[in-house]
Structures are given as C-alpha cells and as structure tokens.
Amino acid sequence: MDRLRTLLIGDFAGAEFAPVVETLTESCRIQFATNLADAIMQLAAGDLSVDAIVLAWPYPGAFSAWEIHRLRRAAPLARQLAVLGSWCEGEGRSGEIIPGLIRTVWHQWTASWAAEFQARNMKQLPSWCLPETTGDEERLLARSTRHRPPSSGLIAIASRQFETAELYSAVCGKQGYSTVWLSGGEDLVRIGRPTAIVWDGDANRLSELSEMHHQSSAPMVALIDFPRADDVRRATEAGAVAVLGRPMPWDCLFWHLDRLDRTQTARQRVA
C-alpha cells in the first residue's frame, strides 16, 4: 500500500511529540516544516504534495483558526491532524475547537494511529477518511464498530473499583480475552502468567504499580487520568510497558494487548 505523504509542522523533539515521528516513519513519507509560515511557503512553491498534515500543538492557542484556514487553502485535499500536548487537556470544554481538525492527545498517539494504520492495511476505513464535518464522538463510534480479528489470552485487571473492573472485563471479553480481577492482595503466582496486567490507577499510586511489577513478570499496561510526560516516565520506571491516558478509545488498549500477546507467543516459540 502507498505510503502517505505527511507534512509535520512544529517542534517534534520533546518527550511528548518525539513518538509521533517514530510512528509515522514506519508508514509515511515524512517532510518537516519548522512553523506554519514555512509550511505555507513550501506548499505555495509547489515543493510539497501531501496527503496529511500533522501539527505539534503544545498548548491552547498554539495555532489560530485563521492560520489553520490558511493552511487548508494551501493544501485543500490534505487531512489536518493535531497532536495535543499536556497543557491542552480539557481544551475541548474550554477552548476553541477548529472544525475539520482531527485532535489526538499525545499519550494516545502511538496506539491510536497504529490502530488506524492497521485498519487501513486491512482495507477498512481509517477515521481520517471520514468527512471533515464528522465530530469526535462520531469518529469514536466509527472506530468502536470497526471489525477486529478476535484475540485470546488472559488479562488480569488490577483495579480497586469493582464497577471499573467489570467494565474492562466485559469489553476485553467481547474481544475474545479471558479476564480475572485483581482487587488487591492476591497471589499473582496462583493465576499463572497472564498475557498482560491492566493496572487501573493514578499518578499518586505508582508505588502499587511498582510492587505488582516485582510480584509478576507479566507485562503491565497502566491506565492513568490525563498523564503528564513526567507521569508516563515514572510509570514506565515503575514497570509499565505502556501507559494510556483515560478517557481512551478502546482500540488503543486492544492494540497494546494484541502487541503484548504476539510478543509473548513469539518468546514461547523460541523457548
């Protein structure tokens, strides 16, 4: 399948935005512009022909609606995507939302767009192909109804809240996983080695994550509300192999779980 021609605008060197480049390098032909004026100059000169434009959006108001309109006039067929930094959490409730701009929070980018490229490779419609007037909720609905091959394996759900564990169990079960609830104090050795442990916590309880990491060799996916870059770093140091911020699209979680399942299966074959 043809690699998407993608223009990246802004500073992608920081901890929040560097993974964007890593993700797109595998599936796209990437070009860079240091700022919006540089991008428009290159597009106007005919130096670029792009399918998608990705903007590093570190804080609210990093780009105005007028600037995005100018960019759209310079490349009317290119779909525009914004990667939102930590300072943009909650902007949807208090800031300016620009129509036609697909927004992804930085800590969901890798899993979210890997899942989208996976759908594209399976001849399914990625969300960026939906009409520009499609809202965020409609995009989430389209992603949730997308066909996925069934999964397998055991997922241990570590949560203090029964209702939360029940929700994750139902969603994972629908995808084909078996689940077990870890409410605290269980002997992890007795349940064997699950495909993964989904830890439902917050950045103030990472000592629990570290303790669980020392009790089990199973890979852990940490779910944290609105994590900052430092929260992701500390969760990784505590033992998480992946960190997702809530709320999240379910296919982001499944992408991580499927990847861990494939890794575990490959290791078992080698052994």
Tab-separated table of C-alpha atoms in Angstrom:
chain	number	residue	atom	x	y	z
A	1	MET	CA	0.000	0.000	0.000
A	2	ASP	CA	1.239	3.512	-0.843
A	3	ARG	CA	2.941	5.373	1.974
A	4	LEU	CA	1.072	8.537	2.977
A	5	ARG	CA	2.848	11.790	2.178
A	6	THR	CA	2.808	13.603	5.506
A	7	LEU	CA	3.950	17.082	6.499
A	8	LEU	CA	4.877	17.667	10.141
A	9	ILE	CA	4.684	21.266	11.385
A	10	GLY	CA	6.271	22.431	14.632
A	11	ASP	CA	8.744	21.122	17.183
A	12	PHE	CA	8.610	17.335	17.483
A	13	ALA	CA	11.789	16.968	19.522
A	14	GLY	CA	10.247	16.911	23.014
A	15	ALA	CA	9.173	13.874	25.040
A	16	GLU	CA	5.504	14.344	24.179
A	17	PHE	CA	5.947	14.684	20.423
A	18	ALA	CA	9.001	12.575	19.514
A	19	PRO	CA	6.919	9.331	19.367
A	20	VAL	CA	4.818	10.912	16.608
A	21	VAL	CA	7.810	10.891	14.283
A	22	GLU	CA	8.678	7.316	15.254
A	23	THR	CA	5.131	6.136	14.495
A	24	LEU	CA	4.797	7.906	11.162
A	25	THR	CA	8.240	6.939	9.895
A	26	GLU	CA	7.050	3.342	9.563
A	27	SER	CA	4.023	4.142	7.399
A	28	CYS	CA	4.573	7.562	5.808
A	29	ARG	CA	6.921	9.641	3.734
A	30	ILE	CA	7.652	12.489	6.104
A	31	GLN	CA	8.604	16.077	5.430
A	32	PHE	CA	9.090	18.814	8.022
A	33	ALA	CA	8.295	22.496	8.376
A	34	THR	CA	9.526	24.471	11.368
A	35	ASN	CA	6.377	26.618	11.548
A	36	LEU	CA	3.177	27.377	9.707
A	37	ALA	CA	4.691	30.160	7.575
A	38	ASP	CA	7.422	27.781	6.399
A	39	ALA	CA	4.824	25.122	5.556
A	40	ILE	CA	2.655	27.512	3.545
A	41	MET	CA	5.732	28.791	1.685
A	42	GLN	CA	6.742	25.250	0.712
A	43	LEU	CA	3.204	24.338	-0.333
A	44	ALA	CA	2.766	27.537	-2.364
A	45	ALA	CA	6.083	26.976	-4.128
A	46	GLY	CA	4.982	23.513	-5.185
A	47	ASP	CA	7.796	21.877	-3.244
A	48	LEU	CA	5.318	19.630	-1.395
A	49	SER	CA	2.386	17.415	-2.262
A	50	VAL	CA	0.864	15.963	0.877
A	51	ASP	CA	-1.977	13.659	1.958
A	52	ALA	CA	-1.897	14.644	5.625
A	53	ILE	CA	-0.614	17.485	7.803
A	54	VAL	CA	0.280	16.841	11.447
A	55	LEU	CA	0.753	19.794	13.804
A	56	ALA	CA	2.576	19.708	17.147
A	57	TRP	CA	0.090	21.563	19.395
A	58	PRO	CA	1.859	22.045	22.759
A	59	TYR	CA	-0.568	24.481	24.409
A	60	PRO	CA	-4.031	26.013	23.798
A	61	GLY	CA	-3.947	28.625	21.061
A	62	ALA	CA	-0.700	27.363	19.527
A	63	PHE	CA	-2.437	27.892	16.170
A	64	SER	CA	-5.463	30.052	15.451
A	65	ALA	CA	-8.484	29.164	13.336
A	66	TRP	CA	-7.338	31.751	10.793
A	67	GLU	CA	-3.919	30.100	10.496
A	68	ILE	CA	-5.492	26.676	10.032
A	69	HIS	CA	-7.767	28.152	7.371
A	70	ARG	CA	-4.719	29.496	5.514
A	71	LEU	CA	-3.113	26.072	5.725
A	72	ARG	CA	-6.270	24.430	4.393
A	73	ARG	CA	-6.315	26.820	1.427
A	74	ALA	CA	-2.666	25.948	0.679
A	75	ALA	CA	-3.385	22.187	0.776
A	76	PRO	CA	-7.161	21.706	0.436
A	77	LEU	CA	-7.027	17.922	-0.059
A	78	ALA	CA	-4.742	17.171	2.884
A	79	ARG	CA	-6.347	15.996	6.109
A	80	GLN	CA	-5.243	18.032	9.136
A	81	LEU	CA	-4.336	16.405	12.445
A	82	ALA	CA	-3.251	17.965	15.726
A	83	VAL	CA	-1.204	16.230	18.419
A	84	LEU	CA	-2.182	17.882	21.708
A	85	GLY	CA	0.347	18.381	24.498
A	86	SER	CA	-0.342	18.078	28.238
A	87	TRP	CA	-1.393	21.717	28.550
A	88	CYS	CA	-4.282	21.058	26.154
A	89	GLU	CA	-6.058	18.531	28.413
A	90	GLY	CA	-9.672	19.637	28.763
A	91	GLU	CA	-9.396	22.181	25.958
A	92	GLY	CA	-12.490	20.684	24.349
A	93	ARG	CA	-14.558	22.077	27.205
A	94	SER	CA	-12.948	25.486	27.498
A	95	GLY	CA	-11.003	26.325	24.356
A	96	GLU	CA	-11.554	26.977	20.669
A	97	ILE	CA	-12.333	23.833	18.677
A	98	ILE	CA	-11.475	24.223	14.994
A	99	PRO	CA	-13.821	22.353	12.631
A	100	GLY	CA	-12.218	19.707	10.431
A	101	LEU	CA	-9.160	19.313	12.660
A	102	ILE	CA	-8.637	15.770	13.990
A	103	ARG	CA	-7.269	16.028	17.513
A	104	THR	CA	-5.326	13.318	19.359
A	105	VAL	CA	-3.828	13.722	22.835
A	106	TRP	CA	-0.091	12.991	22.823
A	107	HIS	CA	-0.238	9.982	25.179
A	108	GLN	CA	-2.769	8.250	22.886
A	109	TRP	CA	-0.986	8.957	19.629
A	110	THR	CA	1.148	5.815	19.187
A	111	ALA	CA	-1.603	3.294	19.880
A	112	SER	CA	-4.326	5.373	18.239
A	113	TRP	CA	-2.616	5.890	14.913
A	114	ALA	CA	-1.004	2.465	14.836
A	115	ALA	CA	-4.564	1.119	15.109
A	116	GLU	CA	-5.680	3.454	12.318
A	117	PHE	CA	-2.866	2.351	10.003
A	118	GLN	CA	-3.669	-1.259	10.887
A	119	ALA	CA	-7.269	-0.674	9.799
A	120	ARG	CA	-6.038	0.882	6.555
A	121	ASN	CA	-3.848	-2.147	5.859
A	122	MET	CA	-6.896	-4.374	6.418
A	123	LYS	CA	-8.828	-2.384	3.773
A	124	GLN	CA	-11.032	-0.744	6.413
A	125	LEU	CA	-11.860	2.947	6.568
A	126	PRO	CA	-9.497	4.903	8.851
A	127	SER	CA	-11.062	7.795	10.734
A	128	TRP	CA	-9.148	10.424	8.777
A	129	CYS	CA	-11.154	9.401	5.672
A	130	LEU	CA	-14.454	10.361	7.282
A	131	PRO	CA	-15.974	13.713	6.218
A	132	GLU	CA	-14.412	16.833	7.746
A	133	THR	CA	-17.723	17.621	9.420
A	134	THR	CA	-17.505	14.397	11.467
A	135	GLY	CA	-17.309	15.126	15.204
A	136	ASP	CA	-15.085	13.444	17.789
A	137	GLU	CA	-17.934	11.288	19.148
A	138	GLU	CA	-18.842	10.114	15.645
A	139	ARG	CA	-15.211	9.180	14.986
A	140	LEU	CA	-15.079	7.185	18.223
A	141	LEU	CA	-18.298	5.413	17.288
A	142	ALA	CA	-16.919	4.531	13.857
A	143	ARG	CA	-13.754	3.148	15.440
A	144	SER	CA	-15.688	1.118	18.027
A	145	THR	CA	-17.782	-0.608	15.337
A	146	ARG	CA	-14.778	-1.452	13.162
A	147	HIS	CA	-14.186	-5.179	12.683
A	148	ARG	CA	-11.248	-6.628	14.602
A	149	PRO	CA	-9.915	-10.191	14.457
A	150	PRO	CA	-10.725	-11.986	17.746
A	151	SER	CA	-7.996	-12.063	20.377
A	152	SER	CA	-7.073	-14.638	23.014
A	153	GLY	CA	-5.181	-14.852	26.275
A	154	LEU	CA	-5.728	-13.942	29.914
A	155	ILE	CA	-5.885	-10.312	31.018
A	156	ALA	CA	-5.537	-9.555	34.733
A	157	ILE	CA	-7.387	-6.355	35.618
A	158	ALA	CA	-5.960	-4.619	38.679
A	159	SER	CA	-8.470	-2.106	39.998
A	160	ARG	CA	-9.809	-1.005	43.369
A	161	GLN	CA	-13.252	-0.452	41.855
A	162	PHE	CA	-15.439	-3.443	41.017
A	163	GLU	CA	-17.514	-1.425	38.534
A	164	THR	CA	-14.389	-0.383	36.621
A	165	ALA	CA	-13.017	-3.929	36.586
A	166	GLU	CA	-16.392	-5.219	35.408
A	167	LEU	CA	-16.413	-2.728	32.522
A	168	TYR	CA	-12.885	-3.643	31.397
A	169	SER	CA	-13.709	-7.334	31.771
A	170	ALA	CA	-16.816	-7.000	29.582
A	171	VAL	CA	-15.005	-5.065	26.867
A	172	CYS	CA	-11.978	-7.405	26.837
A	173	GLY	CA	-14.274	-10.445	26.919
A	174	LYS	CA	-16.143	-9.183	23.876
A	175	GLN	CA	-12.808	-9.007	22.070
A	176	GLY	CA	-12.051	-12.634	22.976
A	177	TYR	CA	-9.867	-12.291	26.074
A	178	SER	CA	-10.403	-14.140	29.336
A	179	THR	CA	-10.139	-11.898	32.398
A	180	VAL	CA	-9.515	-12.057	36.112
A	181	TRP	CA	-9.999	-9.244	38.630
A	182	LEU	CA	-7.166	-8.298	40.977
A	183	SER	CA	-8.742	-6.200	43.700
A	184	GLY	CA	-5.585	-6.151	45.852
A	185	GLY	CA	-3.587	-8.636	47.896
A	186	GLU	CA	-3.960	-11.599	45.501
A	187	ASP	CA	-1.145	-14.069	44.975
A	188	LEU	CA	-0.177	-13.381	41.369
A	189	VAL	CA	1.725	-16.661	41.165
A	190	ARG	CA	-1.522	-18.612	41.529
A	191	ILE	CA	-3.160	-17.125	38.456
A	192	GLY	CA	-0.191	-18.056	36.292
A	193	ARG	CA	1.375	-15.670	33.809
A	194	PRO	CA	-1.356	-13.608	32.134
A	195	THR	CA	-0.896	-12.094	28.710
A	196	ALA	CA	-0.881	-8.696	30.410
A	197	ILE	CA	-1.938	-6.875	33.543
A	198	VAL	CA	-4.121	-3.804	33.019
A	199	TRP	CA	-3.489	-1.558	36.015
A	200	ASP	CA	-6.217	0.999	36.690
A	201	GLY	CA	-4.734	3.682	38.945
A	202	ASP	CA	-3.431	7.213	39.117
A	203	ALA	CA	-0.108	9.006	39.210
A	204	ASN	CA	-0.198	9.249	43.016
A	205	ARG	CA	-0.280	5.461	43.464
A	206	LEU	CA	2.617	4.347	41.298
A	207	SER	CA	4.167	2.537	44.267
A	208	GLU	CA	1.366	-0.029	43.847
A	209	LEU	CA	2.359	-0.461	40.215
A	210	SER	CA	5.991	-0.996	41.214
A	211	GLU	CA	5.032	-3.567	43.865
A	212	MET	CA	2.953	-5.517	41.351
A	213	HIS	CA	5.832	-5.411	38.873
A	214	HIS	CA	8.085	-7.105	41.437
A	215	GLN	CA	5.451	-9.788	42.101
A	216	SER	CA	4.820	-10.758	38.488
A	217	SER	CA	6.807	-10.919	35.264
A	218	ALA	CA	3.681	-10.272	33.181
A	219	PRO	CA	3.806	-7.045	31.132
A	220	MET	CA	1.707	-4.212	32.556
A	221	VAL	CA	-0.357	-1.543	30.822
A	222	ALA	CA	-1.029	1.415	33.140
A	223	LEU	CA	-4.200	3.478	32.762
A	224	ILE	CA	-3.929	6.959	34.306
A	225	ASP	CA	-6.182	10.017	34.117
A	226	PHE	CA	-4.680	12.796	31.980
A	227	PRO	CA	-0.991	11.826	32.444
A	228	ARG	CA	1.806	14.353	32.087
A	229	ALA	CA	5.104	13.420	30.448
A	230	ASP	CA	6.644	13.017	33.898
A	231	ASP	CA	3.807	10.685	34.941
A	232	VAL	CA	4.469	8.480	31.922
A	233	ARG	CA	8.176	8.410	32.720
A	234	ARG	CA	7.584	7.461	36.358
A	235	ALA	CA	5.021	4.780	35.430
A	236	THR	CA	7.492	3.301	32.964
A	237	GLU	CA	10.205	3.284	35.614
A	238	ALA	CA	7.744	1.540	37.960
A	239	GLY	CA	7.378	-1.297	35.467
A	240	ALA	CA	4.712	-0.392	32.918
A	241	VAL	CA	5.494	-1.320	29.326
A	242	ALA	CA	2.778	1.059	28.109
A	243	VAL	CA	0.872	3.978	29.594
A	244	LEU	CA	-2.525	5.137	28.349
A	245	GLY	CA	-4.417	8.184	29.473
A	246	ARG	CA	-8.116	7.972	30.282
A	247	PRO	CA	-10.508	8.520	28.653
A	248	MET	CA	-9.281	6.472	25.699
A	249	PRO	CA	-10.569	4.742	22.564
A	250	TRP	CA	-10.828	1.015	23.257
A	251	ASP	CA	-8.839	0.127	20.146
A	252	CYS	CA	-5.832	1.858	21.733
A	253	LEU	CA	-5.945	-0.619	24.617
A	254	PHE	CA	-6.507	-3.573	22.283
A	255	TRP	CA	-3.564	-2.540	20.121
A	256	HIS	CA	-1.260	-2.731	23.141
A	257	LEU	CA	-2.757	-6.020	24.383
A	258	ASP	CA	-2.503	-7.649	20.946
A	259	ARG	CA	1.097	-6.484	20.628
A	260	LEU	CA	1.980	-7.970	24.024
A	261	ASP	CA	0.204	-11.218	23.113
A	262	ARG	CA	2.213	-11.521	19.896
A	263	THR	CA	5.449	-10.825	21.778
A	264	GLN	CA	4.666	-13.450	24.412
A	265	THR	CA	3.711	-16.040	21.754
A	266	ALA	CA	6.946	-15.389	19.865
A	267	ARG	CA	9.005	-15.884	23.048
A	268	GLN	CA	7.235	-19.151	23.824
A	269	ARG	CA	8.035	-20.453	20.346
A	270	VAL	CA	11.703	-19.582	20.781
A	271	ALA	CA	11.786	-21.266	24.191
